[in-house]
């Protein structure tokens, strides 16, 4: 069998850079070994991992963060249906040769490669402003940390690649422990936090800021406190402190209308800590979710281009999770659509949150919001409750999120009343969990929330029993990780071993 190079990070390749982050327009390919000589060259190099993220957020991270959870499912699986359904259906076997799992691994390490090229080349390039050089390093380290945060939550132990490697050296790598990867992520984020600006001029809008680094670090600490590392109270305290630093930054505030968060004319809002930038225009820089999330076979009743969709369809349980009258539901999803011709209601759920009404084609302007302030509010509240402290403060921030929802488009004063003090921490934590579910629906948080809080078994066995006849006794905690791609193991069978259960 022909030997495949699976870790994209192993490959010393040419790649496309971008001359401007907002335009996202391609220029000529440049060889990573000889191109970088000036500040401008390094700016283009830094743009490269930003653009690489689009390949991950287009679909792959959605499969891992949403479809794997009880939020969404594949309602239409043309072509490679086994690979899709095995991600979604815990009653099926998720095989190590799954093409989407392999794509997620490859594209993640390709992004890491681009970050490492920046970090390896930048010190040899003269800068007139030393702070700018440190900023570029900080951006690369943030993007590397973000990518590793995804990898370690999906696969557990993964190879740690902190520099550009030759193919021969890269094949010698084994899997670093989950603890080592998290330590690496924290180290990168602390550097980013110390060297990123608070804001950028308009031309650089969308580059990561110190608020983005702090926000991601808060989320990393929350995850380290829970499963699988279970570091507990000290890390909940770290998450609390870091989340509060973000909350106290004057440039961030909840937008007044939940609907405005996803308006393509209002991207990178005061609530946004970090977004994956997309721009329509036929240059492969637009976002694809209009069609991907449309109802299957909707044939233009929902979007301009029909006969697609169904790749991220809301489940009945997420539809039921919204309280009666919650305006976030109508903004985020629909339970169906009206057929044309005929006027018949088709009970086919679909995600609306990323629907670009200004275009409705397959190349759209929607960004993907990776980190936003409401997420941080809810993490902050949870961290306080898990430490058994300041429940009045935790309640305040939980209710801030509900108040904004109540006052949003389609809301009214008699819905989503503020929560009163809870009778137990367990009840409080369940309220926060559900608030996170509906507030952050379809934003790739749900599965990882269930895993870190050790709620995945209870939630997913019930979900799969209802939807697919899954036998709860068949649950195994091995399902909390995805398999290492088979071709990765074949590239280095002495050091790359499969996750248990696959």
PDB file of C-alpha atoms in Angstrom, residues 148 152 155-160 174-185 228-229:
ATOM      1  CA  UNK A 148      -4.874  22.062  19.529  1.00  0.00           C
ATOM      2  CA  UNK A 152      -7.209  17.296  22.253  1.00  0.00           C
ATOM      3  CA  UNK A 155      -8.828  12.723  19.979  1.00  0.00           C
ATOM      4  CA  UNK A 156      -7.238  12.945  23.441  1.00  0.00           C
ATOM      5  CA  UNK A 157      -3.494  12.327  23.224  1.00  0.00           C
ATOM      6  CA  UNK A 158      -2.157  13.762  19.949  1.00  0.00           C
ATOM      7  CA  UNK A 159       1.300  14.519  18.513  1.00  0.00           C
ATOM      8  CA  UNK A 160       2.729  17.789  19.783  1.00  0.00           C
ATOM      9  CA  UNK A 174       4.305   9.756  18.960  1.00  0.00           C
ATOM     10  CA  UNK A 175       1.242  10.973  20.844  1.00  0.00           C
ATOM     11  CA  UNK A 176       1.827  13.466  23.630  1.00  0.00           C
ATOM     12  CA  UNK A 177      -0.355  13.083  26.716  1.00  0.00           C
ATOM     13  CA  UNK A 178      -3.545  15.062  27.104  1.00  0.00           C
ATOM     14  CA  UNK A 179      -1.960  16.866  30.054  1.00  0.00           C
ATOM     15  CA  UNK A 180       1.079  17.855  27.970  1.00  0.00           C
ATOM     16  CA  UNK A 181      -1.119  19.176  25.173  1.00  0.00           C
ATOM     17  CA  UNK A 182      -3.175  21.263  27.586  1.00  0.00           C
ATOM     18  CA  UNK A 183      -0.003  22.653  29.167  1.00  0.00           C
ATOM     19  CA  UNK A 184       1.179  23.585  25.661  1.00  0.00           C
ATOM     20  CA  UNK A 185      -2.140  25.298  24.914  1.00  0.00           C
ATOM     21  CA  UNK A 228     -10.930  14.086  31.528  1.00  0.00           C
ATOM     22  CA  UNK A 229      -8.221  15.841  33.589  1.00  0.00           C
TER      23      UNK A 229
END
